[in-house]
Short mmCIF file of the C-alpha atoms (twelve columns), coordinates in Angstrom:
data_MODEL
# 
_entry.id   MODEL 
# 
loop_
_atom_site.group_PDB 
_atom_site.id 
_atom_site.type_symbol 
_atom_site.label_atom_id 
_atom_site.label_alt_id 
_atom_site.label_comp_id 
_atom_site.label_asym_id 
_atom_site.label_seq_id 
_atom_site.Cartn_x 
_atom_site.Cartn_y 
_atom_site.Cartn_z 
_atom_site.pdbx_PDB_model_num 
ATOM 1   C CA . VAL A 1   30.228 117.032 48.436 1 
ATOM 2   C CA . ALA A 2   30.964 116.809 52.171 1 
ATOM 3   C CA . HIS A 3   31.528 114.235 54.896 1 
ATOM 4   C CA . PHE A 4   28.933 114.160 57.674 1 
ATOM 5   C CA . GLY A 5   30.276 112.205 60.605 1 
ATOM 6   C CA . GLN A 6   32.778 111.998 63.360 1 
ATOM 7   C CA . ASP A 7   36.522 112.399 63.004 1 
ATOM 8   C CA . GLU A 8   37.763 109.435 65.028 1 
ATOM 9   C CA . THR A 9   40.990 111.101 66.167 1 
ATOM 10  C CA . ILE A 10  39.083 114.143 67.439 1 
ATOM 11  C CA . ALA A 11  36.544 111.857 69.127 1 
ATOM 12  C CA . GLY A 12  39.374 109.898 70.695 1 
ATOM 13  C CA . GLY A 13  40.812 113.141 72.008 1 
ATOM 14  C CA . ALA A 14  37.487 113.934 73.664 1 
ATOM 15  C CA . ALA A 15  37.462 110.448 75.223 1 
ATOM 16  C CA . GLY A 16  41.008 110.902 76.540 1 
ATOM 17  C CA . ARG A 17  40.074 114.187 78.194 1 
ATOM 18  C CA . GLU A 18  36.983 112.573 79.725 1 
ATOM 19  C CA . MET A 19  39.044 109.629 81.015 1 
ATOM 20  C CA . ALA A 20  41.341 112.115 82.746 1 
ATOM 21  C CA . ARG A 21  38.339 114.066 84.073 1 
ATOM 22  C CA . ILE A 22  36.912 110.954 85.751 1 
ATOM 23  C CA . GLY A 23  40.258 110.425 87.470 1 
ATOM 24  C CA . SER A 24  41.710 107.549 85.502 1 
ATOM 25  C CA . LYS A 25  45.507 107.323 85.385 1 
ATOM 26  C CA . ARG A 26  46.135 103.878 83.852 1 
ATOM 27  C CA . ALA A 27  43.622 102.625 81.315 1 
ATOM 28  C CA . LEU A 28  42.963 100.095 78.605 1 
ATOM 29  C CA . CYS A 29  41.634 100.957 75.168 1 
ATOM 30  C CA . VAL A 30  39.852 97.830  73.942 1 
ATOM 31  C CA . ILE A 31  40.093 97.469  70.151 1 
ATOM 32  C CA . HIS A 32  37.560 94.889  68.978 1 
ATOM 33  C CA . GLU A 33  38.719 94.764  65.354 1 
ATOM 34  C CA . GLN A 34  42.479 94.833  64.924 1 
ATOM 35  C CA . GLY A 35  43.552 96.734  61.832 1 
ATOM 36  C CA . ASN A 36  40.401 98.884  61.718 1 
ATOM 37  C CA . VAL A 37  41.900 102.326 61.164 1 
ATOM 38  C CA . GLY A 38  38.912 104.164 62.658 1 
ATOM 39  C CA . LEU A 39  39.089 102.184 65.897 1 
ATOM 40  C CA . GLU A 40  42.837 102.583 66.154 1 
ATOM 41  C CA . ASP A 41  42.418 106.338 65.527 1 
ATOM 42  C CA . ARG A 42  40.014 106.486 68.477 1 
ATOM 43  C CA . CYS A 43  42.627 104.989 70.783 1 
ATOM 44  C CA . ALA A 44  45.436 107.120 69.323 1 
ATOM 45  C CA . GLY A 45  43.382 110.272 69.852 1 
ATOM 46  C CA . ALA A 46  42.595 109.247 73.429 1 
ATOM 47  C CA . LYS A 47  46.246 108.538 74.132 1 
ATOM 48  C CA . LYS A 48  47.223 112.062 72.988 1 
ATOM 49  C CA . THR A 49  44.924 113.846 75.443 1 
ATOM 50  C CA . PHE A 50  44.671 111.384 78.320 1 
ATOM 51  C CA . GLY A 51  47.783 112.362 80.268 1 
ATOM 52  C CA . GLY A 52  48.086 108.929 81.887 1 
ATOM 53  C CA . GLN A 53  49.039 105.518 80.574 1 
ATOM 54  C CA . LEU A 54  46.708 104.143 77.916 1 
ATOM 55  C CA . GLU A 55  47.389 100.630 76.627 1 
ATOM 56  C CA . ASN A 56  45.666 99.078  73.634 1 
ATOM 57  C CA . LEU A 57  44.087 95.673  74.219 1 
ATOM 58  C CA . PHE A 58  43.185 93.796  71.048 1 
ATOM 59  C CA . VAL A 59  40.220 91.430  71.291 1 
ATOM 60  C CA . THR A 60  38.107 89.461  68.823 1 
ATOM 61  C CA . GLY A 61  34.911 91.485  68.661 1 
ATOM 62  C CA . THR A 62  32.950 88.690  67.019 1 
ATOM 63  C CA . ASN A 63  33.544 86.456  70.049 1 
ATOM 64  C CA . MET A 64  32.102 88.134  73.142 1 
ATOM 65  C CA . PRO A 65  33.251 85.375  75.552 1 
ATOM 66  C CA . GLN A 66  36.811 86.005  74.321 1 
ATOM 67  C CA . VAL A 67  36.346 89.758  74.777 1 
ATOM 68  C CA . LYS A 68  35.261 89.212  78.382 1 
ATOM 69  C CA . SER A 69  38.052 86.729  79.029 1 
ATOM 70  C CA . ALA A 70  40.714 89.114  77.674 1 
ATOM 71  C CA . ILE A 71  39.476 92.116  79.673 1 
ATOM 72  C CA . THR A 72  39.065 90.009  82.825 1 
ATOM 73  C CA . ALA A 73  42.567 88.534  82.466 1 
ATOM 74  C CA . LYS A 74  44.108 91.977  81.982 1 
ATOM 75  C CA . LEU A 75  42.302 93.388  85.032 1 
ATOM 76  C CA . GLN A 76  43.420 90.407  87.128 1 
ATOM 77  C CA . ALA A 77  47.019 90.689  85.938 1 
ATOM 78  C CA . ASP A 78  47.300 94.441  86.524 1 
ATOM 79  C CA . GLN A 79  45.326 95.775  89.453 1 
ATOM 80  C CA . ASP A 80  46.599 99.311  88.773 1 
ATOM 81  C CA . ILE A 81  44.290 99.592  85.759 1 
ATOM 82  C CA . ASP A 82  41.651 102.130 86.767 1 
ATOM 83  C CA . GLY A 83  39.946 102.724 83.430 1 
ATOM 84  C CA . VAL A 84  38.594 100.710 80.514 1 
ATOM 85  C CA . LEU A 85  37.667 102.500 77.299 1 
ATOM 86  C CA . THR A 86  35.775 100.349 74.823 1 
ATOM 87  C CA . LEU A 87  35.012 101.380 71.272 1 
ATOM 88  C CA . GLY A 88  31.407 100.198 71.065 1 
ATOM 89  C CA . ALA A 89  28.415 99.905  73.388 1 
ATOM 90  C CA . PRO A 90  28.189 96.072  73.482 1 
ATOM 91  C CA . PHE A 91  31.823 95.855  74.545 1 
ATOM 92  C CA . ALA A 92  31.228 98.345  77.352 1 
ATOM 93  C CA . ALA A 93  28.566 96.107  78.891 1 
ATOM 94  C CA . THR A 94  31.009 93.209  78.740 1 
ATOM 95  C CA . ALA A 95  33.729 95.351  80.338 1 
ATOM 96  C CA . VAL A 96  31.319 96.201  83.185 1 
ATOM 97  C CA . ASP A 97  30.886 92.463  83.761 1 
ATOM 98  C CA . SER A 98  34.671 91.979  83.809 1 
ATOM 99  C CA . VAL A 99  35.125 94.804  86.319 1 
ATOM 100 C CA . LYS A 100 32.499 93.269  88.607 1 
ATOM 101 C CA . GLU A 101 33.934 89.773  88.255 1 
ATOM 102 C CA . THR A 102 37.427 90.914  89.214 1 
ATOM 103 C CA . SER A 103 36.297 93.373  91.912 1 
ATOM 104 C CA . SER A 104 38.316 95.971  90.033 1 
ATOM 105 C CA . GLN A 105 37.835 99.670  90.694 1 
ATOM 106 C CA . ALA A 106 38.281 100.441 86.987 1 
ATOM 107 C CA . LYS A 107 35.814 102.901 85.516 1 
ATOM 108 C CA . VAL A 108 34.292 101.937 82.174 1 
ATOM 109 C CA . ALA A 109 33.629 104.318 79.283 1 
ATOM 110 C CA . THR A 110 32.797 103.751 75.643 1 
ATOM 111 C CA . PHE A 111 32.034 105.025 72.194 1 
ATOM 112 C CA . ASP A 112 28.666 104.834 70.477 1 
ATOM 113 C CA . MET A 113 25.186 104.432 71.873 1 
ATOM 114 C CA . ASN A 114 22.365 101.949 72.103 1 
ATOM 115 C CA . LYS A 115 19.298 101.662 74.317 1 
ATOM 116 C CA . ASP A 116 20.956 99.187  76.710 1 
ATOM 117 C CA . LEU A 117 23.817 101.601 77.305 1 
ATOM 118 C CA . ILE A 118 21.495 104.303 78.637 1 
ATOM 119 C CA . ALA A 119 20.544 102.129 81.628 1 
ATOM 120 C CA . LEU A 120 24.226 101.478 82.386 1 
ATOM 121 C CA . LEU A 121 24.989 105.212 82.157 1 
ATOM 122 C CA . LYS A 122 22.070 106.126 84.407 1 
ATOM 123 C CA . ALA A 123 23.158 103.477 86.933 1 
ATOM 124 C CA . GLY A 124 26.715 104.824 86.945 1 
ATOM 125 C CA . SER A 125 28.181 101.527 85.685 1 
ATOM 126 C CA . ILE A 126 29.519 103.362 82.641 1 
ATOM 127 C CA . GLN A 127 31.001 106.810 83.166 1 
ATOM 128 C CA . PHE A 128 30.445 108.265 79.713 1 
ATOM 129 C CA . ALA A 129 29.847 107.446 76.076 1 
ATOM 130 C CA . VAL A 130 31.123 109.280 73.014 1 
ATOM 131 C CA . ASP A 131 28.120 109.573 70.708 1 
ATOM 132 C CA . GLN A 132 28.759 110.204 67.025 1 
ATOM 133 C CA . GLN A 133 25.019 110.674 66.425 1 
ATOM 134 C CA . PRO A 134 24.644 108.400 63.362 1 
ATOM 135 C CA . TYR A 135 21.040 109.471 62.739 1 
ATOM 136 C CA . LEU A 136 22.303 113.023 62.350 1 
ATOM 137 C CA . GLN A 137 25.010 111.801 59.961 1 
ATOM 138 C CA . GLY A 138 22.435 110.290 57.623 1 
ATOM 139 C CA . TYR A 139 19.954 113.138 57.995 1 
ATOM 140 C CA . GLY A 140 22.585 115.788 57.388 1 
ATOM 141 C CA . ALA A 141 23.905 114.045 54.290 1 
ATOM 142 C CA . VAL A 142 20.444 113.659 52.739 1 
ATOM 143 C CA . ASP A 143 19.554 117.242 53.663 1 
ATOM 144 C CA . GLU A 144 22.800 118.417 52.033 1 
ATOM 145 C CA . LEU A 145 21.928 116.638 48.788 1 
ATOM 146 C CA . TRP A 146 18.471 118.212 48.773 1 
ATOM 147 C CA . LEU A 147 19.894 121.670 49.483 1 
ATOM 148 C CA . LEU A 148 22.555 121.257 46.801 1 
ATOM 149 C CA . LYS A 149 20.009 120.211 44.172 1 
ATOM 150 C CA . ASN A 150 17.369 122.790 45.126 1 
ATOM 151 C CA . ASN A 151 19.460 125.795 46.133 1 
ATOM 152 C CA . GLY A 152 23.113 125.117 45.269 1 
ATOM 153 C CA . ASN A 153 24.106 125.019 48.952 1 
ATOM 154 C CA . VAL A 154 27.168 123.195 50.259 1 
ATOM 155 C CA . ILE A 155 27.012 122.766 54.043 1 
ATOM 156 C CA . GLY A 156 30.389 123.258 55.675 1 
ATOM 157 C CA . GLY A 157 31.955 124.642 52.518 1 
ATOM 158 C CA . GLY A 158 32.884 121.141 51.392 1 
ATOM 159 C CA . ARG A 159 34.789 120.417 54.597 1 
ATOM 160 C CA . PRO A 160 33.796 117.648 57.032 1 
ATOM 161 C CA . VAL A 161 30.708 118.423 59.089 1 
ATOM 162 C CA . LEU A 162 31.233 116.841 62.500 1 
ATOM 163 C CA . THR A 163 28.272 115.187 64.208 1 
ATOM 164 C CA . GLY A 164 30.343 114.122 67.178 1 
ATOM 165 C CA . PRO A 165 31.843 113.752 69.611 1 
ATOM 166 C CA . ALA A 166 28.863 114.357 71.835 1 
ATOM 167 C CA . ILE A 167 29.565 113.215 75.400 1 
ATOM 168 C CA . VAL A 168 26.756 111.390 77.215 1 
ATOM 169 C CA . THR A 169 27.043 110.896 80.975 1 
ATOM 170 C CA . LYS A 170 24.801 109.958 83.864 1 
ATOM 171 C CA . ASP A 171 23.838 113.632 84.035 1 
ATOM 172 C CA . ASN A 172 22.364 113.839 80.526 1 
ATOM 173 C CA . ALA A 173 21.511 110.194 79.694 1 
ATOM 174 C CA . ALA A 174 17.841 110.609 80.624 1 
ATOM 175 C CA . GLN A 175 17.530 113.499 78.154 1 
ATOM 176 C CA . ILE A 176 18.376 111.255 75.201 1 
ATOM 177 C CA . GLU A 177 16.879 108.000 76.501 1 
ATOM 178 C CA . GLN A 178 13.747 108.211 74.353 1 
ATOM 179 C CA . PHE A 179 15.885 108.721 71.256 1 
ATOM 180 C CA . ALA A 180 18.171 105.781 72.090 1 
ATOM 181 C CA . ASN A 181 15.116 103.598 72.720 1 
ATOM 182 C CA . ARG A 182 13.806 104.317 69.228 1 
ATOM 183 C CA . GLY A 183 17.242 103.748 67.687 1 
ATOM 184 C CA . THR A 184 18.054 107.277 66.574 1 
ATOM 185 C CA . ARG A 185 20.818 107.853 69.158 1 
# 
């Protein structure tokens, strides 16, 4: 009937604009699953709106030590990198560790939320997160089915209903902390 979710290219575009807003000029986009079209769309969307240089870095997302090693090596090899955009909350925490280990000035940002990410946002270790609001995706889809069956309604006229990108920063992280802690954000 309709898609409830986030368009990854649009979300990537929002991330690219945010990367530019925080002052990044040369950044990495860390893809933790090579060949995943959604992840590659996130980076492609970011590249379109960023305005600076955005380079994809492919890592093995199922091997966090390798993820850290790859990010650390790239930051050591190119000290002009001033931004790291990861495509999932666990990878952002690892990128923060790599930035600290290399004494890089790179600012870290990410996609998706979890309760651990809120603390990193509030501390300023992560600049922003693109939240696709998965709870809202599921709720909206179930609500749509109920409305269709009980009243013949089609939310969004059959077009995609976007639940993201919602940008979470240090400024608004505390407002959604309770929801992230219970797993709904």
